[in-house]
Coordinates of N, CA and C in Angstrom, one line a residue:
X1 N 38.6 37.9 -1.8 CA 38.5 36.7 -2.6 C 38.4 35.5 -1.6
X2 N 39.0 35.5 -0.6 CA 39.2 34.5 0.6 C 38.1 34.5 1.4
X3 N 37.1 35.3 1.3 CA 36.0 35.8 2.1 C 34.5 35.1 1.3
X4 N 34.8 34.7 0.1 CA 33.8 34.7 -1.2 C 34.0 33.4 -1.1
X5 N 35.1 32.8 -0.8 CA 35.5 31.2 -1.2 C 34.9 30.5 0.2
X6 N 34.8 31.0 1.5 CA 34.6 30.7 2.9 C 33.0 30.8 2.4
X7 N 32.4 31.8 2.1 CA 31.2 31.6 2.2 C 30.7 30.8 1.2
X8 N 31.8 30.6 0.0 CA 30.7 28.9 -0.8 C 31.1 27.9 -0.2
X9 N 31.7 27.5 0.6 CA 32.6 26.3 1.3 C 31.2 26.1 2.3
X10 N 30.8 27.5 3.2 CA 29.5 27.3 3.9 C 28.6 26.5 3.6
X11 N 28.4 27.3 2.0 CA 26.6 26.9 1.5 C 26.8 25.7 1.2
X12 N 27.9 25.5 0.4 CA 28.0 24.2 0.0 C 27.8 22.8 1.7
X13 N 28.5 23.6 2.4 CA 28.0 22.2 3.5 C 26.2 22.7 3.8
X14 N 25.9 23.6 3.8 CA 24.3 23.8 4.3 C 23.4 22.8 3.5
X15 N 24.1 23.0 1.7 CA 23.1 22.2 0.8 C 23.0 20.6 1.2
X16 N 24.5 20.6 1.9 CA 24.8 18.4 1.7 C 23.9 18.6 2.7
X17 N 23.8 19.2 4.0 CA 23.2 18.4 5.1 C 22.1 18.5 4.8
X18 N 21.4 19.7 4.0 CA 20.0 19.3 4.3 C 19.6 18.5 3.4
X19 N 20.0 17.8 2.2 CA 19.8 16.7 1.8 C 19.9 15.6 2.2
X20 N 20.6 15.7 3.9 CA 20.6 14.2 4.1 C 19.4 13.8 5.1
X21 N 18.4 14.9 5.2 CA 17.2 14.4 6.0 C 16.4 13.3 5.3
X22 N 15.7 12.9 6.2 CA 15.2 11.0 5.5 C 13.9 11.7 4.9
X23 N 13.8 10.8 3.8 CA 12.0 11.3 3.0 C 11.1 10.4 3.2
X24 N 9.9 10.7 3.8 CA 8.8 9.8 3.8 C 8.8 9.0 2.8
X25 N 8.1 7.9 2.8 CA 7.8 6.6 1.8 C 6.3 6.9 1.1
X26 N 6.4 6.5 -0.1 CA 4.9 6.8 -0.5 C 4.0 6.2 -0.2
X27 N 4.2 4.8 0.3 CA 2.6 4.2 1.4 C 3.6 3.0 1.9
X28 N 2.9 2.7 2.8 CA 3.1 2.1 4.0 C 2.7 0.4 3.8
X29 N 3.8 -0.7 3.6 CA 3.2 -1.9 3.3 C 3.6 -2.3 4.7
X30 N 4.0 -2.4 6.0 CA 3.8 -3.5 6.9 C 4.1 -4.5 6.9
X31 N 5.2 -5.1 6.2 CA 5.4 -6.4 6.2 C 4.5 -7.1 5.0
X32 N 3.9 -6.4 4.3 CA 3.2 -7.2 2.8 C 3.8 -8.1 2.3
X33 N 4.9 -7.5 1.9 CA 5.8 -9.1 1.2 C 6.0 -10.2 1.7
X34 N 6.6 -10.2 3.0 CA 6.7 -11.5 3.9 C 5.6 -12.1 4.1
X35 N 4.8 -11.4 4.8 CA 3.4 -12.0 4.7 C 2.6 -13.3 3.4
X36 N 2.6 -12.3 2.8 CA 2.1 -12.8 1.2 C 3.0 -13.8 0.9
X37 N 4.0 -14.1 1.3 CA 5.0 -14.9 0.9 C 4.9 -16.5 2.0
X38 N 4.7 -15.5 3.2 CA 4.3 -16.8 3.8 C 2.7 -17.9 3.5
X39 N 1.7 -16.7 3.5 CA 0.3 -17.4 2.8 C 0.1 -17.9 1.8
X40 N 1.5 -17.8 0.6 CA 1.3 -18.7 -0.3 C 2.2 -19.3 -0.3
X41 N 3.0 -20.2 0.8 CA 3.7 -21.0 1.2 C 2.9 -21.5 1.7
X42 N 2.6 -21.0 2.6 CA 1.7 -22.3 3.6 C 0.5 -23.0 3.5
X43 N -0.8 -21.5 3.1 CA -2.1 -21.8 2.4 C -2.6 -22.0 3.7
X44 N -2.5 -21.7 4.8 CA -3.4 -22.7 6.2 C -3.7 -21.2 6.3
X45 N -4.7 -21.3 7.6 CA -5.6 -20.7 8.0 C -4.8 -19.4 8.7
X46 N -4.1 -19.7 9.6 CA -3.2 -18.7 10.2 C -2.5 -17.9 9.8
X47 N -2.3 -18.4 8.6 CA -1.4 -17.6 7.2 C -2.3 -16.8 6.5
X48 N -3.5 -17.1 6.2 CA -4.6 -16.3 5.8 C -5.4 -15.1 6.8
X49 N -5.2 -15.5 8.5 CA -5.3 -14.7 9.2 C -4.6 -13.5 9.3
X50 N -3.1 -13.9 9.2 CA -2.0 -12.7 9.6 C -2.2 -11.7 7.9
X51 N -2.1 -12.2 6.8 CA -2.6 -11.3 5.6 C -3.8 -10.5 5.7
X52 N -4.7 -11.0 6.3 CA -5.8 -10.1 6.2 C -5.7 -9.1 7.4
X53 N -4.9 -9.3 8.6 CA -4.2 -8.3 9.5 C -3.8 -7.6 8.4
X54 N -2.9 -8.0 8.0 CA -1.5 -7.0 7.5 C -2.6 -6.2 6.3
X55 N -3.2 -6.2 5.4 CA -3.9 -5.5 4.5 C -5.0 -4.6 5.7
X56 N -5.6 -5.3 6.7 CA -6.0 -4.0 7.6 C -5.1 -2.9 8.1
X57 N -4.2 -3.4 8.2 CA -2.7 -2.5 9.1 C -2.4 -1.7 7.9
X58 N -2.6 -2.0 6.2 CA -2.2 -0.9 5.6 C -3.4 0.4 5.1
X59 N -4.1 -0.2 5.5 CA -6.0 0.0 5.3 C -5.9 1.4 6.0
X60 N -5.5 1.2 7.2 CA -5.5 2.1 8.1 C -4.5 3.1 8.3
X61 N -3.0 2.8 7.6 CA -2.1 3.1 8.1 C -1.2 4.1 7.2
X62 N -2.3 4.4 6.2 CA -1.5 5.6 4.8 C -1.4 7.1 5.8
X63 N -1.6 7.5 6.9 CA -1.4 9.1 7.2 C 0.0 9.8 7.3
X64 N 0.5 8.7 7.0 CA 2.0 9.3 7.1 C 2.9 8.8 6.1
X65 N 2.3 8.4 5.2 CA 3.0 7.8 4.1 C 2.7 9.5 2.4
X66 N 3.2 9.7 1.6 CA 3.7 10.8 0.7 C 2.0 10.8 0.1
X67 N 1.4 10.0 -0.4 CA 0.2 9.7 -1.0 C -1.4 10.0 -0.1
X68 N -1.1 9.6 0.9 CA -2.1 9.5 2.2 C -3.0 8.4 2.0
X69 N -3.0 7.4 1.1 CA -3.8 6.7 0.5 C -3.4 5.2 0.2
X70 N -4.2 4.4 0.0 CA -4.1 3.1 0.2 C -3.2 2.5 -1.2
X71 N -2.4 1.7 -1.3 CA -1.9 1.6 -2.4 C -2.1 0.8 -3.2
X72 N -2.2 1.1 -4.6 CA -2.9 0.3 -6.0 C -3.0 -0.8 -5.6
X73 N -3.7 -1.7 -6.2 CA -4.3 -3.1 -5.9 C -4.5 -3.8 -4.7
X74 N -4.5 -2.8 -3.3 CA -4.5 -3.7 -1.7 C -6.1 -3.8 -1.5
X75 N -6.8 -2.9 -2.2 CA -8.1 -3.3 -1.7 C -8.9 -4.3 -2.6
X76 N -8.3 -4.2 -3.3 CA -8.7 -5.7 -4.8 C -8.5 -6.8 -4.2
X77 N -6.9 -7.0 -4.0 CA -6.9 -7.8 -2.8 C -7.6 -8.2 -1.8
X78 N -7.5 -7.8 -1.0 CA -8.6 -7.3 0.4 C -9.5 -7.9 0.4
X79 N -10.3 -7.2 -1.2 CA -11.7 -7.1 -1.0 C -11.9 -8.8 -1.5
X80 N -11.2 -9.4 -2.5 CA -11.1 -10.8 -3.2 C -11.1 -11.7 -1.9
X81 N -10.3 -11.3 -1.0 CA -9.7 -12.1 0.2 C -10.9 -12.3 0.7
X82 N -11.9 -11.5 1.7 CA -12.5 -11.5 1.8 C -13.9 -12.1 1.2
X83 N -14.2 -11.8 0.3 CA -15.2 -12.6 -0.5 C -15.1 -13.9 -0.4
X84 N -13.8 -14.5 -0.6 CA -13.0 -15.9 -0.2 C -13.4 -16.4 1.1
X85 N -13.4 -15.7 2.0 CA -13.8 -16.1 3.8 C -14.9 -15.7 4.1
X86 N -15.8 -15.6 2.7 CA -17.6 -15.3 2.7 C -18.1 -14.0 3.2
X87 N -17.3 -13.0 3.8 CA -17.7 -11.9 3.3 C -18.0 -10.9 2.5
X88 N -18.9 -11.6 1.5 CA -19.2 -11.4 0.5 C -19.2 -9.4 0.4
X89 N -20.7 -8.4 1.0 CA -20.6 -7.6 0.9 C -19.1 -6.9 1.7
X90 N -18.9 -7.2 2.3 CA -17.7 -6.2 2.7 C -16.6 -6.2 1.6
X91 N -16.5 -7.6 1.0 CA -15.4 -7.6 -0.2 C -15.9 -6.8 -1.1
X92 N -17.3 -6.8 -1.6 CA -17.7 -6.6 -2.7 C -17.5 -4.5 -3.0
X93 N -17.8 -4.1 -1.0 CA -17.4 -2.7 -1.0 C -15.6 -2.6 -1.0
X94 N -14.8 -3.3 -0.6 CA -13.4 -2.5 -0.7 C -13.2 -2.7 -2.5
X95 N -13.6 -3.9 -3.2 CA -13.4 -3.7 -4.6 C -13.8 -2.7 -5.2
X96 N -15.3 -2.0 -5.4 CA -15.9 -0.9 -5.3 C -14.8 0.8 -5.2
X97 N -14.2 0.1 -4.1 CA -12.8 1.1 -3.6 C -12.4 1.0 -4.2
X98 N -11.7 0.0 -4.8 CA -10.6 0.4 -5.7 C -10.6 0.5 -7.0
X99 N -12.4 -0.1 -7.2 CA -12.0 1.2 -8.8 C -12.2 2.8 -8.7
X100 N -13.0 2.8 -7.3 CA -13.0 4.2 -7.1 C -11.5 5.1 -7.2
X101 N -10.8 4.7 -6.3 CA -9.2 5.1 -5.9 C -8.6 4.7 -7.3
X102 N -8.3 4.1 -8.1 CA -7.8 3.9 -9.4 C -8.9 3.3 -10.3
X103 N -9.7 4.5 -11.0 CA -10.5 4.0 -12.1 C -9.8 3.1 -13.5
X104 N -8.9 3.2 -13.4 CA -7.6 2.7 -14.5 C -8.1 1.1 -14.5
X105 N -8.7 0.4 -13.1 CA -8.7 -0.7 -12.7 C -9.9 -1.6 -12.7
X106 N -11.1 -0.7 -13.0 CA -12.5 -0.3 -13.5 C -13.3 -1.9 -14.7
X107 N -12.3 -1.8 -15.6 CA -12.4 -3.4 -16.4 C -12.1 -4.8 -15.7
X108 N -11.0 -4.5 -15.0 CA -10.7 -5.7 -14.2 C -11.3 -6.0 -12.8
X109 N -11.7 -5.3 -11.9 CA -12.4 -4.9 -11.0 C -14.0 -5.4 -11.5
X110 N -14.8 -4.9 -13.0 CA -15.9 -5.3 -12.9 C -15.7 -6.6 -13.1
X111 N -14.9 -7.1 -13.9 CA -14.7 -8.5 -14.1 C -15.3 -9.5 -12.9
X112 N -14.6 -9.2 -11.9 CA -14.3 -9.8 -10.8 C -15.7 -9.6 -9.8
X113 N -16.3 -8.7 -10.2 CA -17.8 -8.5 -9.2 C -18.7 -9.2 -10.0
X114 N -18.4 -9.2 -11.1 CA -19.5 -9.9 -11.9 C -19.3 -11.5 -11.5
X115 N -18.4 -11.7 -11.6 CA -18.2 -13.4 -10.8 C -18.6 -13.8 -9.7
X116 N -18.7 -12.6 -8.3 CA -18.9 -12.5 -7.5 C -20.8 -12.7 -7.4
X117 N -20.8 -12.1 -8.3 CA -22.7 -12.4 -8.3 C -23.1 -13.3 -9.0
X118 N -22.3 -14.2 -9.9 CA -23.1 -15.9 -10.4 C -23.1 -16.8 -9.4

């Protein structure tokens, strides 16, 4: 009986530890919030520069995040942002992306190309 009790006293510490290994993140934001927080604080040019960093840095940077993939609304963003600093076709392809990557977004997304071409 003392032999039965030792061995669930075991498993039981096997099960805690291995629950305490860390779990990947489902995508990777870089500093998005701060960021975004500062560019619509400040609105200057510098502040629009470092956002459009940081939305490349997550552009690139899903391979090790649970999804592998860019997360909902960054390339809407992105691509809006851009359009904004007159790169028109490059915006007009990451939007493109993201109705591709969430068709869910497909109404609102055309909306927004359609503005893009008046």
């Amino acid at each position: 009986m003392r032999r039965i009790g030792f061995w669930a006293l075991i498993a039981t510490g096997l099960v805690i530890l291995a629950s305490c290994g860390s779990t990947p993140v489902m995508y990777n934001w870089y500093g998005y919030t701060n960021t975004t927080y500062e560019y619509v604080k400040a609105g200057d040019e510098d502040s629009n520069a470092r956002l459009l960093e940081v939305y490349q840095k997550i552009m690139d940077g899903q391979a090790d995040s649970i999804r592998q993939t860019v997360p909902p609304g960054v390339c809407a963003d992105y691509g809006y942002m851009l359009v904004k600093s007159g790169k028109v076709a490059e915006g007009k392809d990451l939007l493109l992306k993201e109705k591709e990557l969430y068709p869910e977004s497909a109404a609102f997304i055309d909306s927004i190309i359609k503005r893009i071409e008046r």
